XYZ file of C-alpha atoms in Angstrom:
696
model
C -56.795 78.698 2.731
C -54.570 77.236 -0.024
C -52.501 75.353 2.532
C -55.647 73.806 3.945
C -56.690 72.541 0.488
C -53.290 70.963 -0.049
C -53.387 69.197 3.309
C -56.785 67.783 2.425
C -55.549 66.509 -0.951
C -52.431 64.729 0.516
C -54.271 61.994 2.447
C -56.491 61.349 -0.526
C -53.486 60.946 -2.800
C -51.741 58.562 -0.356
C -54.884 56.522 -0.056
C -55.106 56.340 -3.820
C -51.547 55.002 -4.104
C -52.149 52.529 -1.287
C -55.187 51.144 -3.031
C -53.275 50.978 -6.296
C -50.449 49.122 -4.569
C -52.845 46.671 -2.999
C -54.444 46.030 -6.357
C -51.062 45.438 -7.961
C -50.049 43.149 -5.125
C -53.310 41.260 -5.352
C -52.958 40.873 -9.091
C -49.355 39.763 -8.615
C -50.383 37.285 -5.917
C -53.131 35.910 -8.098
C -50.724 35.686 -11.026
C -48.180 33.996 -8.795
C -50.751 31.526 -7.538
C -51.850 30.844 -11.084
C -48.207 30.348 -12.108
C -47.624 28.044 -9.156
C -50.821 26.192 -9.949
C -49.779 25.750 -13.558
C -46.317 24.644 -12.493
C -47.783 22.172 -10.001
C -50.218 20.857 -12.620
C -47.437 20.376 -15.160
C -45.204 18.723 -12.541
C -48.067 16.477 -11.456
C -48.633 15.339 -15.025
C -44.934 14.474 -15.393
C -44.699 12.484 -12.154
C -44.273 8.717 -12.616
C -46.774 6.303 -11.112
C -46.443 5.092 -7.555
C -44.863 1.743 -8.390
C -42.110 3.498 -10.316
C -41.420 5.758 -7.352
C -41.063 2.690 -5.111
C -38.174 1.258 -7.133
C -34.691 1.623 -5.645
C -32.124 2.036 -8.425
C -29.242 2.761 -6.063
C -27.886 -0.776 -5.735
C -28.603 -4.173 -4.202
C -28.100 -4.988 -0.553
C -26.527 -8.323 0.345
C -26.321 -9.523 3.948
C -24.028 -12.494 4.514
C -24.704 -14.843 7.428
C -22.389 -17.297 9.170
C -23.412 -20.899 9.836
C -25.032 -19.851 13.132
C -27.158 -17.200 11.394
C -25.236 -14.160 12.613
C -24.459 -11.437 10.066
C -20.763 -11.350 9.151
C -20.821 -8.629 6.503
C -23.272 -6.346 4.689
C -22.464 -5.263 1.163
C -23.891 -2.522 -1.011
C -26.410 0.126 -0.031
C -28.848 -1.378 2.412
C -32.423 -1.298 1.118
C -34.390 -3.531 3.421
C -37.756 -5.048 2.669
C -40.319 -2.556 1.319
C -43.069 -2.113 3.905
C -46.531 -0.927 3.006
C -48.077 1.740 5.205
C -50.192 -0.874 7.005
C -47.072 -2.895 7.854
C -45.214 0.031 9.420
C -45.608 0.217 13.219
C -47.731 3.226 14.189
C -45.141 4.163 16.801
C -42.588 4.570 14.000
C -44.936 6.792 11.976
C -45.727 8.941 15.030
C -42.056 9.298 15.926
C -41.095 10.398 12.438
C -43.972 12.857 11.963
C -43.449 14.383 15.404
C -39.755 14.882 14.749
C -39.621 15.886 11.105
C -42.991 17.492 10.252
C -45.538 17.939 13.047
C -48.055 19.679 10.723
C -47.703 16.998 8.026
C -51.404 16.119 7.954
C -52.458 19.777 7.607
C -50.255 21.360 4.904
C -50.445 20.893 1.089
C -46.823 19.810 0.778
C -45.320 23.132 1.853
C -45.664 24.420 5.426
C -46.124 28.225 5.522
C -45.529 28.325 9.289
C -42.323 26.370 8.934
C -41.211 28.577 6.072
C -41.835 31.728 8.102
C -39.839 30.312 10.993
C -37.024 29.297 8.651
C -36.986 32.777 7.074
C -36.693 34.381 10.515
C -33.816 32.068 11.453
C -32.132 32.827 8.131
C -32.452 36.567 8.841
C -30.847 36.127 12.251
C -27.972 34.072 10.772
C -27.317 36.258 7.754
C -23.617 36.503 7.024
C -22.741 33.468 9.171
C -22.707 31.025 6.249
C -25.141 28.683 8.010
C -27.967 27.323 5.937
C -31.739 27.312 6.330
C -33.253 24.902 8.805
C -36.785 23.743 9.533
C -38.329 24.665 6.185
C -38.571 21.220 4.551
C -41.639 19.116 5.088
C -41.635 15.337 4.796
C -43.118 15.713 1.316
C -40.329 18.096 0.305
C -37.755 15.601 1.576
C -39.371 12.891 -0.548
C -39.229 15.169 -3.596
C -35.583 16.005 -2.931
C -34.531 12.387 -2.327
C -36.231 11.057 -5.462
C -35.940 13.850 -8.015
C -33.339 16.401 -6.884
C -30.041 16.640 -5.021
C -28.849 18.194 -1.773
C -27.407 21.403 -3.239
C -28.574 24.562 -1.432
C -29.885 27.162 -3.896
C -33.053 29.195 -4.408
C -33.706 27.497 -7.742
C -33.553 23.998 -6.223
C -35.741 25.110 -3.313
C -38.435 26.409 -5.663
C -38.390 23.195 -7.707
C -38.576 21.192 -4.487
C -41.665 23.106 -3.348
C -43.407 22.671 -6.696
C -42.689 18.952 -6.746
C -43.850 18.594 -3.129
C -47.213 20.180 -3.910
C -47.512 18.025 -7.034
C -46.862 14.906 -4.962
C -49.547 15.946 -2.486
C -52.029 16.436 -5.314
C -51.300 13.063 -6.927
C -50.744 10.800 -3.916
C -52.292 10.364 -0.473
C -50.613 11.285 2.791
C -50.220 7.598 3.588
C -48.505 6.923 0.273
C -46.107 9.825 0.837
C -45.272 8.539 4.316
C -44.735 5.062 2.893
C -42.301 6.454 0.319
C -40.496 8.485 2.925
C -40.104 5.762 5.538
C -38.841 3.270 2.961
C -36.357 5.614 1.279
C -34.943 8.073 3.817
C -31.259 7.588 4.723
C -30.470 6.593 8.313
C -26.689 6.231 8.097
C -24.367 3.249 7.845
C -25.535 2.572 4.285
C -29.109 1.899 5.480
C -31.983 3.325 3.434
C -35.470 2.928 4.892
C -36.661 1.850 8.309
C -36.407 -1.883 7.628
C -32.738 -1.662 6.635
C -32.044 0.593 9.629
C -33.836 -1.745 12.014
C -31.934 -4.777 10.731
C -28.592 -2.969 10.824
C -28.874 -1.386 14.267
C -31.133 -3.859 16.103
C -30.879 -7.081 14.108
C -34.590 -7.561 13.422
C -37.219 -6.409 10.849
C -38.914 -3.050 11.241
C -42.339 -4.592 11.899
C -41.245 -5.395 15.458
C -39.852 -1.964 16.357
C -40.827 -0.766 19.828
C -41.018 2.799 21.132
C -37.365 3.255 22.232
C -36.066 1.747 18.977
C -38.411 3.889 16.882
C -37.236 6.991 18.740
C -33.593 6.145 18.031
C -34.290 5.609 14.320
C -36.375 8.797 14.001
C -33.577 10.763 15.614
C -31.069 9.685 12.986
C -32.547 11.612 10.058
C -31.292 14.996 11.241
C -27.624 13.907 11.254
C -27.072 10.171 10.539
C -23.319 10.229 11.085
C -23.525 12.181 14.351
C -26.323 10.178 15.977
C -25.481 6.679 14.719
C -25.916 4.234 17.641
C -22.982 2.138 16.426
C -20.672 5.163 16.282
C -21.862 7.142 19.321
C -24.441 5.353 21.452
C -24.616 8.206 23.972
C -25.415 10.776 21.280
C -28.040 8.457 19.761
C -29.768 7.990 23.113
C -29.666 11.728 23.794
C -31.256 12.497 20.433
C -33.879 9.760 20.989
C -34.827 11.520 24.234
C -35.597 14.657 22.225
C -37.809 12.575 19.911
C -39.756 11.241 22.897
C -40.246 14.797 24.162
C -41.671 15.859 20.803
C -43.965 12.835 20.666
C -45.333 13.685 24.097
C -45.825 17.353 23.134
C -47.798 16.285 20.061
C -49.977 13.924 22.084
C -48.664 10.750 20.458
C -47.481 9.203 23.726
C -48.354 9.799 27.359
C -46.035 10.900 30.125
C -46.097 7.327 31.398
C -45.077 5.996 27.989
C -42.203 8.481 27.960
C -41.074 7.461 31.424
C -41.243 3.739 30.653
C -39.233 3.998 27.415
C -35.887 2.516 28.456
C -33.502 3.939 25.876
C -30.384 2.710 27.698
C -31.731 -0.867 27.611
C -32.002 -1.086 23.824
C -29.827 -3.927 22.516
C -27.749 -3.013 19.499
C -26.809 -5.587 16.875
C -23.066 -6.358 17.074
C -20.853 -5.089 14.281
C -19.802 -7.985 12.007
C -16.101 -8.933 11.742
C -14.238 -7.368 8.847
C -10.824 -9.047 8.651
C -9.970 -12.664 7.905
C -13.565 -13.702 7.180
C -13.448 -11.410 4.142
C -11.168 -13.920 2.403
C -14.104 -16.300 2.572
C -16.769 -13.821 1.452
C -14.578 -12.656 -1.447
C -14.427 -16.281 -2.610
C -18.059 -17.252 -1.961
C -20.110 -14.239 -3.072
C -19.065 -14.167 -6.757
C -20.723 -17.596 -7.014
C -24.118 -15.899 -6.601
C -24.053 -14.996 -10.289
C -24.252 -18.684 -11.205
C -26.668 -19.690 -8.430
C -29.465 -17.117 -8.713
C -30.878 -14.494 -11.045
C -32.109 -11.643 -8.848
C -30.395 -8.304 -9.539
C -32.644 -5.965 -7.566
C -34.155 -7.377 -4.375
C -32.083 -7.347 -1.181
C -30.575 -10.759 -0.502
C -29.937 -12.818 2.618
C -27.007 -15.152 1.913
C -26.478 -17.993 4.392
C -23.005 -19.514 4.362
C -21.043 -22.422 5.808
C -18.427 -20.411 7.693
C -18.113 -21.226 11.400
C -16.897 -18.127 13.245
C -15.383 -20.099 16.116
C -13.416 -22.286 13.720
C -12.493 -19.236 11.640
C -11.035 -17.497 14.687
C -9.101 -20.639 15.619
C -7.760 -20.915 12.059
C -6.600 -17.298 12.041
C -4.859 -17.707 15.387
C -3.184 -20.967 14.329
C -1.752 -19.469 11.139
C -0.488 -16.328 12.863
C 1.117 -18.319 15.674
C 3.150 -20.495 13.295
C 4.242 -18.036 10.598
C 7.283 -15.824 11.153
C 8.092 -12.384 9.765
C 8.464 -12.173 6.012
C 6.324 -15.257 5.462
C 2.677 -15.866 4.726
C 0.266 -18.653 5.520
C -3.092 -19.988 4.366
C -5.611 -22.516 5.642
C -8.753 -24.154 4.276
C -10.995 -26.388 6.361
C -13.819 -28.504 4.893
C -16.583 -30.471 6.536
C -17.222 -33.990 5.261
C -19.664 -32.760 2.574
C -17.384 -29.953 1.341
C -18.795 -27.117 3.448
C -16.037 -24.549 4.021
C -15.871 -24.028 7.789
C -12.766 -21.831 7.873
C -10.673 -20.039 5.285
C -7.559 -17.958 5.916
C -6.043 -16.414 2.809
C -3.190 -14.572 4.534
C -2.023 -13.039 7.774
C -4.068 -9.841 7.436
C -6.846 -9.015 4.969
C -6.526 -5.263 5.506
C -2.901 -5.141 4.363
C -3.235 -7.856 1.676
C -6.549 -9.155 0.328
C -4.778 -11.639 -1.978
C -6.315 -15.022 -1.186
C -3.504 -17.572 -0.953
C -5.988 -20.316 -0.110
C -7.961 -20.134 -3.361
C -5.930 -18.104 -5.864
C -2.207 -18.712 -5.269
C -0.593 -21.637 -7.120
C 2.456 -23.274 -5.482
C 4.260 -26.596 -5.728
C 2.926 -29.140 -3.203
C 6.091 -31.222 -2.831
C 5.550 -34.631 -1.279
C 1.885 -33.890 -0.476
C 1.381 -34.751 -4.153
C 2.405 -38.344 -3.423
C -1.166 -39.194 -2.447
C -1.967 -39.349 -6.167
C 1.055 -41.563 -6.850
C 0.160 -43.990 -4.078
C -3.555 -44.055 -4.932
C -2.677 -44.906 -8.507
C -0.467 -47.719 -7.156
C -3.193 -48.974 -4.790
C -5.693 -48.974 -7.635
C -3.187 -50.952 -9.737
C -2.991 -53.717 -7.120
C -0.521 -52.609 -4.473
C -1.502 -52.788 -0.793
C -0.022 -50.948 2.213
C 1.893 -54.135 3.052
C 3.309 -54.698 -0.442
C 7.089 -54.927 -0.389
C 9.221 -52.424 -2.325
C 12.915 -51.554 -2.378
C 14.432 -48.201 -1.498
C 17.471 -48.093 -3.779
C 19.196 -45.791 -6.288
C 17.106 -45.147 -9.388
C 17.630 -43.084 -12.529
C 14.755 -42.172 -14.861
C 15.612 -40.430 -18.123
C 18.658 -38.845 -16.545
C 16.899 -37.884 -13.324
C 18.164 -39.456 -10.098
C 15.982 -38.634 -7.076
C 17.487 -38.989 -3.625
C 16.262 -39.186 -0.060
C 16.845 -36.405 2.428
C 19.184 -38.458 4.623
C 21.322 -39.550 1.646
C 20.780 -43.241 2.499
C 18.754 -46.091 1.062
C 16.769 -48.427 3.334
C 16.582 -51.444 1.031
C 13.582 -53.776 1.357
C 10.615 -52.054 3.004
C 6.843 -51.927 2.476
C 4.589 -49.318 0.910
C 3.425 -48.109 4.301
C 6.957 -47.364 5.440
C 7.860 -45.653 2.188
C 4.879 -43.318 2.476
C 5.258 -42.659 6.194
C 8.825 -41.382 5.705
C 8.114 -39.818 2.301
C 10.829 -41.805 0.517
C 11.414 -40.221 -2.873
C 12.973 -43.181 -4.675
C 9.965 -45.402 -4.059
C 7.549 -42.706 -5.273
C 9.632 -42.388 -8.447
C 9.609 -46.165 -9.066
C 5.834 -46.309 -8.489
C 5.379 -43.479 -10.971
C 7.304 -45.406 -13.599
C 5.299 -48.564 -13.011
C 1.780 -47.072 -13.048
C 2.681 -44.391 -15.587
C 3.021 -40.658 -15.088
C -0.141 -39.930 -17.144
C -2.026 -42.266 -14.785
C -0.842 -40.224 -11.805
C -1.928 -37.038 -13.588
C -5.331 -38.578 -14.297
C -5.722 -39.476 -10.624
C -4.991 -35.873 -9.639
C -7.540 -34.638 -12.173
C -10.148 -37.026 -10.792
C -9.649 -35.622 -7.310
C -10.137 -31.998 -8.323
C -6.758 -30.567 -9.309
C -7.649 -27.843 -11.809
C -4.214 -26.403 -12.582
C -1.921 -27.696 -15.396
C -0.111 -30.962 -14.585
C 3.229 -31.918 -16.140
C 4.151 -35.544 -16.746
C 7.919 -35.310 -16.354
C 9.378 -37.990 -14.060
C 9.856 -35.458 -11.259
C 6.092 -34.828 -11.176
C 5.782 -37.633 -8.608
C 7.508 -35.307 -6.122
C 5.084 -32.426 -6.675
C 6.487 -30.166 -9.395
C 3.067 -29.110 -10.736
C 1.595 -25.939 -9.254
C -1.627 -26.403 -7.305
C -4.081 -24.417 -5.212
C -4.482 -25.117 -1.519
C -8.268 -25.456 -1.803
C -7.892 -28.059 -4.578
C -5.440 -30.143 -2.563
C -7.686 -29.922 0.501
C -10.581 -31.066 -1.652
C -8.600 -34.117 -2.742
C -7.842 -35.108 0.847
C -11.516 -34.581 1.786
C -12.563 -36.968 -0.999
C -10.255 -39.619 0.462
C -11.779 -39.015 3.887
C -15.210 -39.536 2.298
C -14.131 -43.010 1.170
C -13.539 -42.064 -2.440
C -16.727 -40.031 -3.007
C -16.086 -36.659 -4.660
C -16.189 -33.589 -2.444
C -16.823 -30.144 -3.918
C -16.044 -27.185 -1.650
C -18.985 -24.837 -1.249
C -19.656 -21.773 0.874
C -23.331 -20.897 0.309
C -26.068 -23.034 1.842
C -29.079 -20.965 0.798
C -30.125 -17.568 -0.540
C -33.404 -15.833 0.243
C -34.953 -12.449 -0.355
C -35.458 -10.117 2.595
C -39.023 -11.415 3.029
C -37.867 -15.043 3.143
C -38.575 -16.186 -0.423
C -36.175 -19.041 -1.230
C -33.981 -18.438 -4.269
C -31.395 -21.210 -3.837
C -30.615 -24.094 -1.501
C -27.503 -26.284 -1.659
C -27.955 -29.988 -2.353
C -25.204 -32.466 -1.515
C -24.139 -34.654 -4.443
C -22.810 -38.093 -3.491
C -23.114 -39.639 -6.950
C -19.495 -39.209 -8.122
C -17.255 -42.037 -6.912
C -13.599 -41.325 -7.713
C -11.965 -44.544 -6.493
C -13.172 -47.761 -4.939
C -13.691 -47.587 -1.150
C -10.823 -50.016 -0.543
C -8.427 -47.681 -2.392
C -9.472 -44.765 -0.182
C -9.178 -47.017 2.884
C -5.663 -48.039 1.900
C -4.690 -44.405 1.394
C -6.121 -43.532 4.809
C -4.009 -46.359 6.272
C -0.866 -44.836 4.780
C -1.678 -41.304 5.884
C -2.621 -42.347 9.413
C 0.738 -44.052 9.747
C 2.524 -40.952 8.401
C 1.026 -38.862 11.208
C 1.497 -41.452 13.936
C 5.134 -42.342 13.228
C 6.418 -40.548 10.134
C 7.018 -37.018 8.890
C 3.629 -35.746 10.103
C 4.039 -36.511 13.802
C 3.656 -32.839 14.767
C 0.041 -32.968 13.519
C -1.089 -35.324 16.288
C -4.064 -34.004 18.293
C -4.886 -36.873 20.665
C -7.355 -38.595 18.323
C -6.962 -40.429 14.982
C -5.514 -38.182 12.258
C -4.565 -39.083 8.688
C -2.456 -36.678 6.678
C 0.614 -35.885 4.620
C 3.385 -33.319 4.736
C 4.815 -31.515 1.724
C 8.091 -29.625 1.302
C 9.421 -28.109 -1.916
C 12.883 -27.349 -3.255
C 15.097 -25.298 -0.893
C 12.192 -24.846 1.513
C 10.108 -22.527 -0.661
C 6.807 -24.105 0.408
C 5.656 -26.095 3.394
C 2.382 -28.022 3.450
C 0.334 -30.194 5.731
C -3.028 -31.642 4.788
C -5.073 -34.122 6.751
C -8.395 -35.063 8.314
C -9.940 -36.175 11.578
C -13.498 -36.549 12.891
C -15.082 -35.401 9.655
C -12.986 -32.233 9.218
C -10.334 -31.978 6.472
C -7.815 -29.137 6.705
C -4.995 -27.975 4.473
C -2.240 -25.555 5.539
C 0.365 -23.809 3.398
C 3.311 -21.723 4.642
C 5.850 -19.856 2.514
C 6.833 -16.509 1.057
C 4.868 -14.578 -1.545
C 8.062 -14.001 -3.537
C 8.784 -17.774 -3.545
C 12.198 -17.295 -1.944
C 13.616 -20.161 0.052
C 13.186 -20.338 3.823
C 15.790 -22.399 5.709
C 14.304 -25.164 7.849
C 10.826 -24.804 6.364
C 9.380 -28.307 6.274
C 5.804 -29.495 6.039
C 6.258 -31.420 9.272
C 7.108 -28.260 11.217
C 5.187 -24.965 10.970
C 2.343 -26.262 8.743
C 1.816 -29.397 10.841
C 1.888 -27.371 14.060
C -0.653 -24.916 12.632
C -2.842 -27.848 11.596
C -2.716 -29.307 15.096
C -3.387 -25.973 16.812
C -6.452 -25.423 14.667
C -7.824 -28.969 14.650
C -7.733 -29.265 18.430
C -10.352 -26.497 18.482
C -12.216 -27.512 15.321
C -13.004 -31.083 16.428
C -13.220 -30.468 20.174
C -17.022 -30.791 20.247
C -17.166 -33.689 17.793
C -17.101 -37.353 18.774
C -13.860 -39.221 18.202
C -14.064 -41.203 14.959
C -11.875 -44.243 14.429
C -10.702 -44.999 10.903
C -11.644 -48.315 9.377
C -7.934 -49.124 9.093
C -5.577 -49.389 12.018
C -2.137 -47.898 12.339
C 0.658 -50.348 11.626
C 4.135 -49.494 12.834
C 6.585 -49.091 9.905
C 9.936 -50.776 9.616
C 12.109 -49.475 12.452
C 15.433 -49.612 10.650
C 14.510 -46.107 9.494
C 14.747 -43.084 11.716
C 12.109 -40.385 11.243
C 13.660 -37.676 9.096
C 12.528 -34.440 7.563
C 11.456 -34.981 3.993
C 13.183 -33.165 1.164
C 12.163 -32.274 -2.348
C 15.351 -33.137 -4.191
C 17.806 -33.016 -1.318
C 21.076 -31.136 -1.635
C 22.298 -29.657 -4.946
C 24.287 -32.832 -5.772
C 22.654 -36.234 -5.460
C 26.044 -37.946 -5.241
C 25.397 -40.504 -7.970
C 27.719 -41.284 -10.824
C 26.345 -39.783 -13.998
C 23.275 -38.502 -12.146
C 21.619 -35.257 -13.110
C 19.565 -32.646 -11.251
C 16.356 -31.228 -12.685
C 14.690 -27.850 -12.500
C 11.173 -27.242 -11.161
C 9.756 -28.464 -14.473
C 11.627 -31.755 -14.285
C 14.190 -30.865 -16.974
C 17.904 -31.682 -16.577
C 20.156 -28.828 -15.466
C 23.912 -28.422 -14.993
C 25.172 -29.709 -11.685
C 27.619 -26.894 -11.068
C 26.248 -23.504 -10.010
C 28.387 -20.392 -10.419
C 28.893 -17.953 -7.599
C 25.969 -15.579 -7.194
C 23.511 -18.111 -8.586
C 19.812 -18.064 -7.710
C 20.224 -20.703 -5.037
C 22.868 -18.652 -3.235
C 20.775 -15.509 -3.534
C 17.800 -17.303 -1.994
C 19.877 -18.482 0.914
C 21.192 -14.967 1.510
C 17.781 -13.318 1.517
C 15.743 -15.992 3.274
C 14.045 -15.117 6.531
C 14.732 -17.213 9.650
C 12.227 -19.898 10.594
C 10.583 -19.860 14.059
C 12.406 -21.707 16.827
C 11.881 -25.425 16.509
C 9.547 -27.013 18.970
C 10.841 -30.023 20.940
C 10.295 -33.276 19.051
C 7.761 -35.733 20.474
C 9.126 -38.862 22.203
C 10.127 -41.895 20.158
C 7.133 -44.059 19.331
C 6.883 -47.786 19.585
C 4.207 -50.415 19.049
C 3.089 -50.315 22.679
C 2.564 -46.573 22.483
C 0.510 -46.944 19.309
C -1.633 -49.670 20.882
C -2.260 -47.506 23.969
C -3.274 -44.477 21.922
C -5.689 -46.467 19.766
C -7.051 -48.442 22.710
C -6.418 -51.837 21.205
C -4.772 -54.952 22.520
C -1.177 -55.693 21.457
C -0.912 -57.929 18.404
C 1.792 -59.727 16.546
C 3.163 -57.715 13.617
C 2.933 -59.346 10.201
C 5.920 -59.445 7.864
C 5.786 -57.310 4.733
C 4.112 -59.029 1.795
C 6.295 -58.986 -1.294
C 4.265 -58.212 -4.393
C 5.058 -61.118 -6.769
C 5.480 -59.009 -9.880
C 7.277 -56.146 -8.169
C 10.566 -55.303 -9.935
């Protein structure tokens, strides 16, 4: 009887404890809900407004375009144009919701079904070290991307859930989707669907079609693994999964799925990343002075011509031997930089020898001497005398050790005769020559020692090329530029280049006379290797002991300067401006002007005096100029001792110099008939040199 009473009491006691437990659980659940509600309310009150959430403080995107509009480089994190919800293609919204959060429109920011599934997966994977999957809604991802980080901890997960519910309470589903689609990371530096669309497909996100939207939606799970530029096959495979999910959710039909040609999607080509970077490194810092827009993504349109850039790179590499470097700058007639090579390889050396390096130009500097003389009254036919000369203890010599006697200015320039340049410098004044160089854009310090007429002042290649371009423009100043216009991602114009033709540096007849001299130098003088089958005007330059070789010239509206030498400024035997630099010029210009009409100069080539044989120019010649009482000068034009002890710098340079490439065969000897045939003119009687009456 007692046992029966106890058995009756046991179920009643268990029921009592069960009820008590349910009450406690209910109270705890209510308390938890209240706590969550309070936390959500507090979080909601602390959330910034929607416009603040739209801001992108992670950096500014800059896309740089070539002259043909193609993208050559993208810099910074890529935040494309912000698209409102109404501007986003519905197919993109459907693809993203189907893939990332199919119950997005039903949950309050946290998906209980997804959480239960994630908990079950976590239970199955316990001890494996693999993390939770499938628990985050789109709203949670927005909260994490804006307010939190990607660390995996229970504390961060709870904060993420609270923030997600707060976002859902404060903003609409459409606003949350707008935030998500404009901020989520798709790989390759692209944040948001517009940046991703421009990077991978080359067009704005508004024109995304179904296959493209599927590819983009598939990237969120693992951007690096499914990037179409890194692994197109993996990207297409993942996009197929997205299409399956869209069909399951009723967003597309089976026919739409079947007609989505993923393999036919055209990917935007990857921009070049080597030699063109010399140009972008030079051009982009100029944005700070052109515009004032620190936040919006920018579209920068430049002058660089990719075909000409490739030809310039190939020409420099083909004519520069081991141990040496080369640089090239090419300007259009208004100063637009069409090609820029700052070295043999940007990856191994990003030092820009075209715009930053300063080297001595040698006889290329003589254009300033001769322009000063032309402005003072000389003409190409003015008679001068090639003879020994000593100026303040300095006795320049010619490379062949001989003196030609009575010649004209044209002949002296064509064969780069040093004694005549020195005498012209004395007559017009060395400060006048320096002023002429300043007028034409030389920005580096200029010395006024007598030897300055032979190019002892350091210059930059881009400045020298600018000077030659101003001569080609008939004396009107040319300023190199690389940016034609800058717009925002939505097309708002921030800057547009305007050509300035107001600065006249010399009278047109001075520029025409200089063109006459330079055309003759290429046709019959030291620059013969620069011939390209159409009129070319230019000048070679060679410095002491072959440390630097230059050729600068123009044809058909394109002006190009080439420098060859060593970074350590050591001498290179047989390095002359009329060899490797002139050959590189010709190789490049044949491509650069191929599609341009042939342009005749206003002056015609006149054959120089033929008692001279074409000879390689020299800076100072050999260590001893062979003149009684003569003195040599250093690179600053100061007198130095004639004797050099064993182990001197000159001997060291000779010992360590690298060999020059094998010489190319010289072109055939030219005569007046050949010149007439090339220029398409009838033979004419040559005029005798005109002796300038007051010439010493």
